[in-house]
Short mmCIF file of C-alpha atoms and ligand atoms in Angstrom, two decimals:
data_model
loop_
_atom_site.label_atom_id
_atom_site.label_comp_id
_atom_site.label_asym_id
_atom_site.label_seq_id
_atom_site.Cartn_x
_atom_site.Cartn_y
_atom_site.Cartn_z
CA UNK B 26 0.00 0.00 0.00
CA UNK B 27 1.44 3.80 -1.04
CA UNK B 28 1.62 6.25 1.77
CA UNK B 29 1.40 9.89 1.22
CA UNK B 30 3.40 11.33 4.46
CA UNK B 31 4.77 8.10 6.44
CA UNK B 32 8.00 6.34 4.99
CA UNK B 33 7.36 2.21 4.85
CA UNK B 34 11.07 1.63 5.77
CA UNK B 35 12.87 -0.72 3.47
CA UNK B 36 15.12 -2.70 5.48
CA UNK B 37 11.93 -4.40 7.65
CA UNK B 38 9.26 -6.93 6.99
CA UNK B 39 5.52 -7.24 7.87
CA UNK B 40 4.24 -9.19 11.23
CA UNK B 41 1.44 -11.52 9.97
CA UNK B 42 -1.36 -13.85 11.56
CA UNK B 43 -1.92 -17.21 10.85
CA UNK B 44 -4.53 -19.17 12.16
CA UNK B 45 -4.32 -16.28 15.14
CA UNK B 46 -0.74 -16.47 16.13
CA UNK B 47 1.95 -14.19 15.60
CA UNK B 48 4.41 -14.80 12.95
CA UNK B 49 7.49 -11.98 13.73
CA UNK B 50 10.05 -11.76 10.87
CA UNK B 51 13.82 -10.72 12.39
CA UNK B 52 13.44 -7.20 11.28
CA UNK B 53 9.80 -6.04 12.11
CA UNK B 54 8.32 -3.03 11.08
CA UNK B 55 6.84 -1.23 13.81
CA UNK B 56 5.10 1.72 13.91
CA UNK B 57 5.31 4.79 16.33
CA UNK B 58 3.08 7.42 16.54
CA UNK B 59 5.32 10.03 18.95
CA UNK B 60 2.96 12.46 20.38
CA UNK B 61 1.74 15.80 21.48
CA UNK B 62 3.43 17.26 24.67
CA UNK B 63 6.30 14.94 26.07
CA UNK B 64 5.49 12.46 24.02
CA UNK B 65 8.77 13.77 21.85
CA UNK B 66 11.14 13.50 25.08
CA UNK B 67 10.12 9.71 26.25
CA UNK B 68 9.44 8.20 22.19
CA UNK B 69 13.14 9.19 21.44
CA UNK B 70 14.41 8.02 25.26
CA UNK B 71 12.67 5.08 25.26
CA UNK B 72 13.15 3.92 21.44
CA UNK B 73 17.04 4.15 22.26
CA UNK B 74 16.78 1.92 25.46
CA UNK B 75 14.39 -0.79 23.70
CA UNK B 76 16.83 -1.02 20.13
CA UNK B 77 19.96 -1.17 23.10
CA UNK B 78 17.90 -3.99 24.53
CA UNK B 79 17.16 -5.63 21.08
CA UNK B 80 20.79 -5.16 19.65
CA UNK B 81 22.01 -6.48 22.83
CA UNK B 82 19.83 -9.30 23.27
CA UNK B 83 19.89 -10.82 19.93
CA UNK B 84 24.14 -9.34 18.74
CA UNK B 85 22.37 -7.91 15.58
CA UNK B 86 20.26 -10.39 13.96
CA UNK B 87 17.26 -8.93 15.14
CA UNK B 88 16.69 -5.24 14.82
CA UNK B 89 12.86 -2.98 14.28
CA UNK B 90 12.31 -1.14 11.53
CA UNK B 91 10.58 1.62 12.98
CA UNK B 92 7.88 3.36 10.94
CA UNK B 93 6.71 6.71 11.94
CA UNK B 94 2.59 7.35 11.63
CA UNK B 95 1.40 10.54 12.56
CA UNK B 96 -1.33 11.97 15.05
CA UNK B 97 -2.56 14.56 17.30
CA UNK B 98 -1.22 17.77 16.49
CA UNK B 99 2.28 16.73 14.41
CA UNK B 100 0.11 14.99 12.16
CA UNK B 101 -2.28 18.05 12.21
CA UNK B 102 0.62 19.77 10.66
CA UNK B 103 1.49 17.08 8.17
CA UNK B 104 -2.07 16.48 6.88
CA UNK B 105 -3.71 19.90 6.46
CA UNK B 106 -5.67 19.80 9.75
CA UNK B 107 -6.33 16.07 10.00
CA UNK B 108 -5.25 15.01 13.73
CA UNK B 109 -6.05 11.56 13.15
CA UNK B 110 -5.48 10.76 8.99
CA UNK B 111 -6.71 7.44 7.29
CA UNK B 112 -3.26 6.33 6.67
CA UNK B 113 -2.61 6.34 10.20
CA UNK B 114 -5.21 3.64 10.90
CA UNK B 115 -3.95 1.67 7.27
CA UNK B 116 -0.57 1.73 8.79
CA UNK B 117 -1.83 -0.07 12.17
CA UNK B 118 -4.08 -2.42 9.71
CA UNK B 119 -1.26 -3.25 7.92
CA UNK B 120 1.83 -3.86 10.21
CA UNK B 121 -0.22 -5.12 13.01
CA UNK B 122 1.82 -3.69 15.52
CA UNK B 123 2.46 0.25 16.89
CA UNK B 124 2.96 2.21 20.17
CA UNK B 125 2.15 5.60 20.94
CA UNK B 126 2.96 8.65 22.99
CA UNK B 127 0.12 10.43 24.69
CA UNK B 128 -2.18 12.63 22.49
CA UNK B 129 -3.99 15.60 23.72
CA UNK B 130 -7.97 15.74 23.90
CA UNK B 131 -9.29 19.24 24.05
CA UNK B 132 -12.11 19.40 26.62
CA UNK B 133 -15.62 20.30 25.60
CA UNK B 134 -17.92 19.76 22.48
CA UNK B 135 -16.74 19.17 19.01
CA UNK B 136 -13.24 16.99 19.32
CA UNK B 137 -13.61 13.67 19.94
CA UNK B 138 -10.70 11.90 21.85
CA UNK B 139 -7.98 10.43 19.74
CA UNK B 140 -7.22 7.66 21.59
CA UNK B 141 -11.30 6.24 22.16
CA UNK B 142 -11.27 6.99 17.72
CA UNK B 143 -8.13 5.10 17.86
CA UNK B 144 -9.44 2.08 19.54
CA UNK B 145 -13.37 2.22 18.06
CA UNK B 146 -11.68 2.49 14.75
CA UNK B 147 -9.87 -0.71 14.83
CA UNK B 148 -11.70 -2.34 17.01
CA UNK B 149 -9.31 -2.75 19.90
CA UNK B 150 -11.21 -3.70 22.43
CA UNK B 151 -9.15 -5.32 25.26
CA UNK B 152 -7.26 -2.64 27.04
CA UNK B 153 -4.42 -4.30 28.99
CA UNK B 154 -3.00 -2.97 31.97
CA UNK B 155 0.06 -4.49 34.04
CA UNK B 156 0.60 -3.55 37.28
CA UNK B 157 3.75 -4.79 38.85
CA UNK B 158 6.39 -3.60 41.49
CA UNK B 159 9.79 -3.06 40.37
CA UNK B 160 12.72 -2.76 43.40
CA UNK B 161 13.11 0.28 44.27
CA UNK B 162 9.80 2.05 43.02
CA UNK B 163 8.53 4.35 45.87
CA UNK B 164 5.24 3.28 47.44
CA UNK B 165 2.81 3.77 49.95
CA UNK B 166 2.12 0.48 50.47
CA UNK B 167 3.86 -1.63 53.33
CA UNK B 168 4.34 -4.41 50.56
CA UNK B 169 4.37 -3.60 47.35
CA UNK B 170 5.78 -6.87 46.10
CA UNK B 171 2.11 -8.35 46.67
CA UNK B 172 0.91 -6.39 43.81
CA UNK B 173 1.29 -8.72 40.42
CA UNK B 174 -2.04 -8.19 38.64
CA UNK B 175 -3.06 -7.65 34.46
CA UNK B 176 -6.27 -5.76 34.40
CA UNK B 177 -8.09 -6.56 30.81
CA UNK B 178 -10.38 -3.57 30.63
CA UNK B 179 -13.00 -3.89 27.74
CA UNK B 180 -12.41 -0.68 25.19
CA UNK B 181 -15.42 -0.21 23.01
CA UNK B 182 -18.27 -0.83 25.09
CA UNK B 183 -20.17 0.59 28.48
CA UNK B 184 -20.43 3.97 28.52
CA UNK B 185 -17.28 4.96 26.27
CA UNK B 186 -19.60 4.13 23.48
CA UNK B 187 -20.05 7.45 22.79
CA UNK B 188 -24.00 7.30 22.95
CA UNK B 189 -24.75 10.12 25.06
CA UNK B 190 -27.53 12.83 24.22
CA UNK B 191 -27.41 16.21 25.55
CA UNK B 192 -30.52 17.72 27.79
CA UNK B 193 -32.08 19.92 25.53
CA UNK B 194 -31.75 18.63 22.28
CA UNK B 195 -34.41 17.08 20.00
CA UNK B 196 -32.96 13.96 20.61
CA UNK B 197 -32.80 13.90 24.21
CA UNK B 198 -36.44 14.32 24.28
CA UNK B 199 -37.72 11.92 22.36
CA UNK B 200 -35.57 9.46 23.98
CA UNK B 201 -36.58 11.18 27.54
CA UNK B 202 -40.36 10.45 25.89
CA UNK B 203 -39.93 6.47 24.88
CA UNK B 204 -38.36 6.05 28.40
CA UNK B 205 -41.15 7.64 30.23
CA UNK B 206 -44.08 6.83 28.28
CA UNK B 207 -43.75 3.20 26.87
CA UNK B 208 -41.25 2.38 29.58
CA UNK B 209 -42.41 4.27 33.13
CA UNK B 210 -38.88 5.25 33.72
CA UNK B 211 -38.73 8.27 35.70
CA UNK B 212 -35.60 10.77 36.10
CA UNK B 213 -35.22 14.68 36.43
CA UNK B 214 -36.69 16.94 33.68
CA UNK B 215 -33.69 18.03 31.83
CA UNK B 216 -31.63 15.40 32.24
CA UNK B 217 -28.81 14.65 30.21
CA UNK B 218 -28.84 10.90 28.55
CA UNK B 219 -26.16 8.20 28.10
CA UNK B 220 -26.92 4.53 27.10
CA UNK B 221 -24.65 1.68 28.39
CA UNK B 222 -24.36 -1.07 25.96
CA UNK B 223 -22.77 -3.86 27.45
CA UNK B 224 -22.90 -7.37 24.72
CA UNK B 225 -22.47 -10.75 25.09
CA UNK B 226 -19.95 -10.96 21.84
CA UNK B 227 -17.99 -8.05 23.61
CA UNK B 228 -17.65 -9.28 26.83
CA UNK B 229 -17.10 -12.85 25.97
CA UNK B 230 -14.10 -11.76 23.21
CA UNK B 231 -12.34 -10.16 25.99
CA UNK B 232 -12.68 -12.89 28.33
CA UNK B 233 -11.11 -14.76 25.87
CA UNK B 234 -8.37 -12.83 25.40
CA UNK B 235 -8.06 -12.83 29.07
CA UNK B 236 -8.04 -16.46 30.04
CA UNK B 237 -5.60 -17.50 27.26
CA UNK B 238 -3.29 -14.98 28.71
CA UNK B 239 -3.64 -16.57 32.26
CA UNK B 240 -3.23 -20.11 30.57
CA UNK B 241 0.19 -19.03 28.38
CA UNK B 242 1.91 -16.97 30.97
CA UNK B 243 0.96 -19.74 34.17
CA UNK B 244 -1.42 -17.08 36.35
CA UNK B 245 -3.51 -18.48 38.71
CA UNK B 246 -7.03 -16.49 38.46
CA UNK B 247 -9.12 -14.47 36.66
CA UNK B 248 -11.13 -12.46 38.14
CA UNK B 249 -14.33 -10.43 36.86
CA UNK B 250 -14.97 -7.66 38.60
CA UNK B 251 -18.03 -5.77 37.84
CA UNK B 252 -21.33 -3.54 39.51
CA UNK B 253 -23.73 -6.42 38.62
CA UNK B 254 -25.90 -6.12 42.42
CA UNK B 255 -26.95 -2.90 40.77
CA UNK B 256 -26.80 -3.06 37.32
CA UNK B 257 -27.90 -6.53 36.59
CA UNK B 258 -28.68 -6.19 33.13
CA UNK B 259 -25.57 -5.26 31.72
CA UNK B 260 -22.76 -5.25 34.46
CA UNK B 261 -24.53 -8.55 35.93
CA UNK B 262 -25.32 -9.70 32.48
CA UNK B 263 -20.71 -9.38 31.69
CA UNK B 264 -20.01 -11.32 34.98
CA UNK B 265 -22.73 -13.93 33.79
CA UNK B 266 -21.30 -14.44 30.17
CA UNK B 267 -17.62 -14.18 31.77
CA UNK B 268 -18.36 -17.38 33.66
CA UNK B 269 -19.87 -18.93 30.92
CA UNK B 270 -16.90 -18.36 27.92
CA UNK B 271 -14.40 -19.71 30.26
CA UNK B 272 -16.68 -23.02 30.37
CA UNK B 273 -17.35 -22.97 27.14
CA UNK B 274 -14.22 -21.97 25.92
CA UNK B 275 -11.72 -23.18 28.97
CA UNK B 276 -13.89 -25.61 30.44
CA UNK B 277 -11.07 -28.33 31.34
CA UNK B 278 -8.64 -25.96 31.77
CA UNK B 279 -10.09 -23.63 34.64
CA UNK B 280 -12.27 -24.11 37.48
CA UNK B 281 -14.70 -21.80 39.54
CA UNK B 282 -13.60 -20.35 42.94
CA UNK B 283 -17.01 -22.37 44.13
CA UNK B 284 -15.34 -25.42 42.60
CA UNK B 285 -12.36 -24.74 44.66
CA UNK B 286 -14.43 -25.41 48.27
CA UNK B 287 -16.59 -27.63 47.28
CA UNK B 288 -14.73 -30.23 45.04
CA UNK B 289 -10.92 -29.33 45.90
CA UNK B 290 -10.96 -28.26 49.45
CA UNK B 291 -9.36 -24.79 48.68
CA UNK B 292 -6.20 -26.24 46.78
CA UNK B 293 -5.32 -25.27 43.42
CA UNK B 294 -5.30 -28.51 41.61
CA UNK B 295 -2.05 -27.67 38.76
CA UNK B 296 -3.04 -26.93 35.69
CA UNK B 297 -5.97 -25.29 36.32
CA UNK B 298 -7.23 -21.31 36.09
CA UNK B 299 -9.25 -20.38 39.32
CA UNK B 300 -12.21 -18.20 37.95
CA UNK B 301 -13.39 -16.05 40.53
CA UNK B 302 -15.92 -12.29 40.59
CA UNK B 303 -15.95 -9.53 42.52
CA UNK B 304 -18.06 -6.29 43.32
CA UNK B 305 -16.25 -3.24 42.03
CA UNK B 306 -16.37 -0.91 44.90
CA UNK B 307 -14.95 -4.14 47.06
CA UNK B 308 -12.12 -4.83 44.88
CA UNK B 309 -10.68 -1.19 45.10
CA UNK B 310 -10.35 -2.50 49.01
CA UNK B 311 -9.15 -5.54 48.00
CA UNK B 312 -6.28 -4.31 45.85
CA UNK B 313 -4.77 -2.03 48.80
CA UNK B 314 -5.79 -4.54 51.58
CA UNK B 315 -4.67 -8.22 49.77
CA UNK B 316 -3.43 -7.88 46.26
CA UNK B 317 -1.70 -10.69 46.08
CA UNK B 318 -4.95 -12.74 46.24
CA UNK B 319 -5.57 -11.31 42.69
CA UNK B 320 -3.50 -12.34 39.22
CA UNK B 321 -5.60 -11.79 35.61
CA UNK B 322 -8.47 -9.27 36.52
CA UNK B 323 -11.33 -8.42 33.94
CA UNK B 324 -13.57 -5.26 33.91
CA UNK B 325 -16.20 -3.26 31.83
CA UNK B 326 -14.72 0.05 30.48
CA UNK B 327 -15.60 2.42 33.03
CA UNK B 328 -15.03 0.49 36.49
CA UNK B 329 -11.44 -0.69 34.53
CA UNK B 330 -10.45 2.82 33.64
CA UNK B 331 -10.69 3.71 37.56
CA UNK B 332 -9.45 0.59 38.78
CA UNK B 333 -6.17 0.57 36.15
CA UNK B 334 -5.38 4.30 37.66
CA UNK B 335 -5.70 3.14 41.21
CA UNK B 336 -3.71 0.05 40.99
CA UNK B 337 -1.05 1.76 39.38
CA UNK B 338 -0.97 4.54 41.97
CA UNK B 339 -0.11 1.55 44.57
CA UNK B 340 3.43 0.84 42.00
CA UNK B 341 4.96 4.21 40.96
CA UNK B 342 2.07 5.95 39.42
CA UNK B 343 0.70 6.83 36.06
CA UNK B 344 4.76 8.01 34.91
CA UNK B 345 5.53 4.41 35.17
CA UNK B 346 2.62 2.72 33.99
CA UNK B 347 2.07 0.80 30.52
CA UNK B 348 -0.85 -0.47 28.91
CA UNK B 349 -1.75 -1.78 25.20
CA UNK B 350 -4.79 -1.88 22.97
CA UNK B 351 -5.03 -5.10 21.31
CA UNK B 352 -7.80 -6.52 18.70
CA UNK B 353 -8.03 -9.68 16.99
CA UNK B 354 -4.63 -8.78 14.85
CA UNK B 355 -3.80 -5.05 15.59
CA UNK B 356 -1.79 -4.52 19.26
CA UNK B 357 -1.22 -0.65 19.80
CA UNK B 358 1.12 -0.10 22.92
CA UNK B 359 0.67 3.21 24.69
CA UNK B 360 1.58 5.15 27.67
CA UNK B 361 -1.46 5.44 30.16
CA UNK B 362 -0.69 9.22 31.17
CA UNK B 363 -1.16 12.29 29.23
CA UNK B 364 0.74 15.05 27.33
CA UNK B 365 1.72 16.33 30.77
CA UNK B 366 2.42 20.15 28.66
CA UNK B 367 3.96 22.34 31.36
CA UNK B 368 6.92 19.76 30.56
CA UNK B 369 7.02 19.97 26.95
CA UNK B 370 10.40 19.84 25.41
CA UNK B 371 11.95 20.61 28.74
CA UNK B 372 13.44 17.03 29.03
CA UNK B 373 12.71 15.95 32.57
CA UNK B 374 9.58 13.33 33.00
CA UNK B 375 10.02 9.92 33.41
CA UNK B 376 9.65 7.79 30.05
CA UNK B 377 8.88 4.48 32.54
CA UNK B 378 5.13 4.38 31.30
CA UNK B 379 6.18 4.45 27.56
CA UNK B 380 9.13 2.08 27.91
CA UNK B 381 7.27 -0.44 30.11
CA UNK B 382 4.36 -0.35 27.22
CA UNK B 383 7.17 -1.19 25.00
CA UNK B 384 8.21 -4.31 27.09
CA UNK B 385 4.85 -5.36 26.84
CA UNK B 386 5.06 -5.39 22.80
CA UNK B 387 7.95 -6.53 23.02
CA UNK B 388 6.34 -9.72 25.10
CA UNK B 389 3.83 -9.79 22.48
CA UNK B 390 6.15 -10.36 19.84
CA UNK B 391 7.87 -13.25 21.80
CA UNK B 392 11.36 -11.48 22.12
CA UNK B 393 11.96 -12.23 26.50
CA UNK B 394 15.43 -11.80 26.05
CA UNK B 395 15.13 -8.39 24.85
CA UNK B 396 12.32 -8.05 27.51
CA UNK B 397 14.77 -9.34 30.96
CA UNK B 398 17.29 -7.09 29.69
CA UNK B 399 15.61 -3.84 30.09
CA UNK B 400 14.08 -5.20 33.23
CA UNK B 401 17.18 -6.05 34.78
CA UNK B 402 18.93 -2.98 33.87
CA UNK B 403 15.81 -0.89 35.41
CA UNK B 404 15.75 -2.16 38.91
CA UNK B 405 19.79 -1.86 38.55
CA UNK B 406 18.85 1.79 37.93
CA UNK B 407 16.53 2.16 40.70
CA UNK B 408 19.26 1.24 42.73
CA UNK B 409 21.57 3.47 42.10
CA UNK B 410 19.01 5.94 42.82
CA UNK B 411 19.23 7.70 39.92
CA UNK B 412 15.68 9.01 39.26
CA UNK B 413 13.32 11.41 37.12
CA UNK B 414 12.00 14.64 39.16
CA UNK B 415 8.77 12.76 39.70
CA UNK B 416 10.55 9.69 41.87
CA UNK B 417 13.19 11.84 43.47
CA UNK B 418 10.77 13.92 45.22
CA UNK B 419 9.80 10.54 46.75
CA UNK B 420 13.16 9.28 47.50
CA UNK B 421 15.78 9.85 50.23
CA UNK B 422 19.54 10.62 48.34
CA UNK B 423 18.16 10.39 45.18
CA UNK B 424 19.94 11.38 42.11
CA UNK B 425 17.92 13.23 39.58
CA UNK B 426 18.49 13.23 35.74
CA UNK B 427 17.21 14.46 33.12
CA UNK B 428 14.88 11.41 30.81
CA UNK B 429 17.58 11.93 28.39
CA UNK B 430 20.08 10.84 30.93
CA UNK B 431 17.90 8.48 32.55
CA UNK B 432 17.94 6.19 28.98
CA UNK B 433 21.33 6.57 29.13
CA UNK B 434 22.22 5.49 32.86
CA UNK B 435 19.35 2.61 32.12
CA UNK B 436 21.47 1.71 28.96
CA UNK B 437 24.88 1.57 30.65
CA UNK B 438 23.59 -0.59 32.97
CA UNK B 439 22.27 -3.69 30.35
P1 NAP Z 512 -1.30 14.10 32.36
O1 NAP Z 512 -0.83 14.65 31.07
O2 NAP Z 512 -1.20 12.63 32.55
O3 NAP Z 512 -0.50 14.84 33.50
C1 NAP Z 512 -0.94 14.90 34.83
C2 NAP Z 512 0.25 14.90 35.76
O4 NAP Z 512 0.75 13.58 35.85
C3 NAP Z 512 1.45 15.74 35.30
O5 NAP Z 512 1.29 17.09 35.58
C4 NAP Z 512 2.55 15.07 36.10
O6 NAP Z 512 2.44 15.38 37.51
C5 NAP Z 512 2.16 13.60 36.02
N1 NAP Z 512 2.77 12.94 34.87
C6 NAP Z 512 2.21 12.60 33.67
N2 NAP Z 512 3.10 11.98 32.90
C7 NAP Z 512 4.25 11.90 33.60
C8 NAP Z 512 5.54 11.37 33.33
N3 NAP Z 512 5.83 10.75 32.17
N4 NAP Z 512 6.49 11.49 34.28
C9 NAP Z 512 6.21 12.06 35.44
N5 NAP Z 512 5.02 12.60 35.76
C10 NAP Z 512 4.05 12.51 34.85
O7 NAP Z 512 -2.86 14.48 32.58
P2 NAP Z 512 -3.65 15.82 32.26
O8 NAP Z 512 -2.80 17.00 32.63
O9 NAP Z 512 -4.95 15.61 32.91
O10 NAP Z 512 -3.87 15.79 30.69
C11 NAP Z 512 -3.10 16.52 29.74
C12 NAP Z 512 -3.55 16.16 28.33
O11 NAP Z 512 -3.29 14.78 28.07
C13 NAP Z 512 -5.04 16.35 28.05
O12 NAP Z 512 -5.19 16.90 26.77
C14 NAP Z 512 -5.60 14.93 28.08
O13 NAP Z 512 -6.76 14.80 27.29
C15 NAP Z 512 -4.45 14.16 27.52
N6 NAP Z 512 -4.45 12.73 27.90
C16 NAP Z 512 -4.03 11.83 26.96
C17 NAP Z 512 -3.94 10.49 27.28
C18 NAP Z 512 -3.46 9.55 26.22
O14 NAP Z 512 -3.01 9.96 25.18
N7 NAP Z 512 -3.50 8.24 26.46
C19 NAP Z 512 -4.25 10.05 28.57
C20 NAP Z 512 -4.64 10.99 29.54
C21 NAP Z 512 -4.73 12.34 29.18
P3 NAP Z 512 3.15 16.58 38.28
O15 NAP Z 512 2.50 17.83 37.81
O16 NAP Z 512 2.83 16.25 39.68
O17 NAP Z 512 4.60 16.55 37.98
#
């Protein structure tokens, strides 16, 4: 396919799917969509530390071919306007694989977010979220180490479907009508209108996605956490067909956490994924109070987008954070925070959230080597103390360094 603005570079090949696993060549092209705000300062620190990872991982026969795709407000520039062009989401559909700085979202009417377009668009509906402790993060929890958990949050359902209706409009009141009329549902005159669509193909895709992951990387649980003793109909109605894809689906390969008692007196049998629920306003508890009872969780949209900032907050906070979109075939890696633009160009934020999302792809693609390097070299870091602003000012003797110099120190120490 011919692009107008992005470059396909010639040195790489395509990732491909067959029958719904990964085929990576030796030379993958990747793409990398930088980003408005700092997303400059941590894409160029972090792309550094992940090819010094790579190069010294594999001695040189494997390398990415990065491909840059454009938006937010550099490809605003580049396409006449466009934040978002078609070419961007061709790229994605084409070479499988990208990661992306943070793009800014103007508040208010008229600009819808890049990142929700992003995932609607192609359909990348599982929003993964790792939360782990690395040695030396600072926390305010007594023991950190007990947090391990991957929080699948569903992308394209629930209430970030976008079907809202403003209080006043012509639409609002017919809908306001149906609901009273044929319906008896009563609410507020002049009440603004959302619908939250929550489906059985949704929620059982993700749950897919979600057990499989348990199964390949040896977790113990899943668990679904959801609002379903108040919303029955669609947050009950997710825990309900959670429970039944992982029979359907998983059936000798996980049990239920009532199956646990009752048939296996509370031991694990190996080989076998515990499925377990819990309410959502609970499991905020239970994630400070006894995270290391949790492993693989699963969550609608909304209640995931809370819990994935609150979990994190336990680790090292959003500037360490990564997370990934992933569909059926397109994965788009992305740091969780925003353009942060007071620091813009000033060289100083920690790229941790980008660089751990690039771990994660580089997980996906199967390349652990590359993957226990950058690890290992990060909690060396940590203990040398030397720190971005936003850790030092949680640290005793820290040294701070610029994210420029913190690629570097991280390098030096593979
Ligand atoms: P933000 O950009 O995430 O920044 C909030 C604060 O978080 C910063 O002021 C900074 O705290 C801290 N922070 C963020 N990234 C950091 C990093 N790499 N290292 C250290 N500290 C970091 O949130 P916001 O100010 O609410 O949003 C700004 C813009 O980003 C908005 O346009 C929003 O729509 C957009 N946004 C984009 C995404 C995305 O692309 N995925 C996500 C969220 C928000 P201190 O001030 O304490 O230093």
């Amino acid at each position: 396919m011919g692009y107008r603005v992005s470059r396909v570079p010639e040195d790489g090949e395509k990732i491909t799917f067959a029958n719904g696993k990964i085929n990576v060549p030796d030379n993958p092209i990747v793409c990398f969509i930088e980003g408005d705000g700092i997303g400059r300062d941590i894409m160029t620190a972090s792309k550094r530390i992940w090819d010094a990872a790579v190069a010294k991982a594999y001695g040189g026969t494997r390398r990415i071919a990065w491909m840059e795709i454009y938006a937010g407000e550099k490809a605003a520039n580049l396409y006449d306007g466009d934040y978002l062009p078609e070419e961007t989401f061709d790229a994605l559909r084409e070479f499988k694989v990208g990661i992306k700085g943070p793009l800014t979202t103007p508040v208010g009417g008229g600009f819808r977010s890049l990142n929700v377009s992003l995932r609607q668009t192609l359909d990348l509906y599982a929003c993964v979220r790792p939360v782990k402790w690395y040695r030396g993060v600072p926390s305010p929890l007594k023991q950190p180490e007990m947090v391990d958990v991957v929080i699948f949050r569903e992308a394209v359902e629930d209430v970030y479907a976008g079907i809202e209706y403003e209080a006043g409009t012509p639409e609002n009141e017919k809908l306001a009508r149906l609901l009273r009329e044929e319906f008896g549902a009563e609410f507020f005159e002049g009440s603004g209108l959302g619908v939250k669509p929550i489906s059985a193909f949704g929620t059982k895709r993700l749950m897919r996605q979600a057990v499989q992951y348990a199964i390949d990387r040896g977790r113990k649980s899943v668990a679904v956490v959801h609002k379903g003793n108040i919303q029955k109909f669609t947050e009950g109605a997710f825990r309900k067909w959670c429970y039944e894809l992982a029979a359907e689906a998983f059936g000798d390969q996980t049990i239920t956490e009532d199956e646990l008692w009752d048939r296996y007196d509370g031991k694990q049998p190996e080989g076998k994924v515990v499925i377990k629920d819990r309410i959502a306003d609970i499991m905020f508890q239970h994630m400070l109070l006894r995270p290391a009872e949790f492993d693989v969780l699963v969550a609608p949209n909304l209640n995931g987008d809370y819990l994935s900032d609150a979990i994190a907050a336990e680790v090292g906070g959003v500037g360490i954070a990564p997370g990934a979109n992933i569909g059926d075939e397109v994965a788009l890696f992305e740091a969780t925070h925003g353009t942060a633009p007071k620091y813009t160009d000033k060289d100083v934020v920690n790229p941790g959230s980008l660089m751990f999302s690039g771990v994660m792809m580089l997980e996906y693609m199967g390349w652990w080597d590359a993957v226990q390097i950058i690890e290992a070299a990060y909690e060396k870091t940590l203990a040398q103390k030397v720190v971005t602003y936003d850790f030092a000012r949680q640290m005793d003797g820290a040294k701070q360094v610029k994210t420029s110099e913190f690629a570097t120190a991280l390098i030096n120490n593979m």
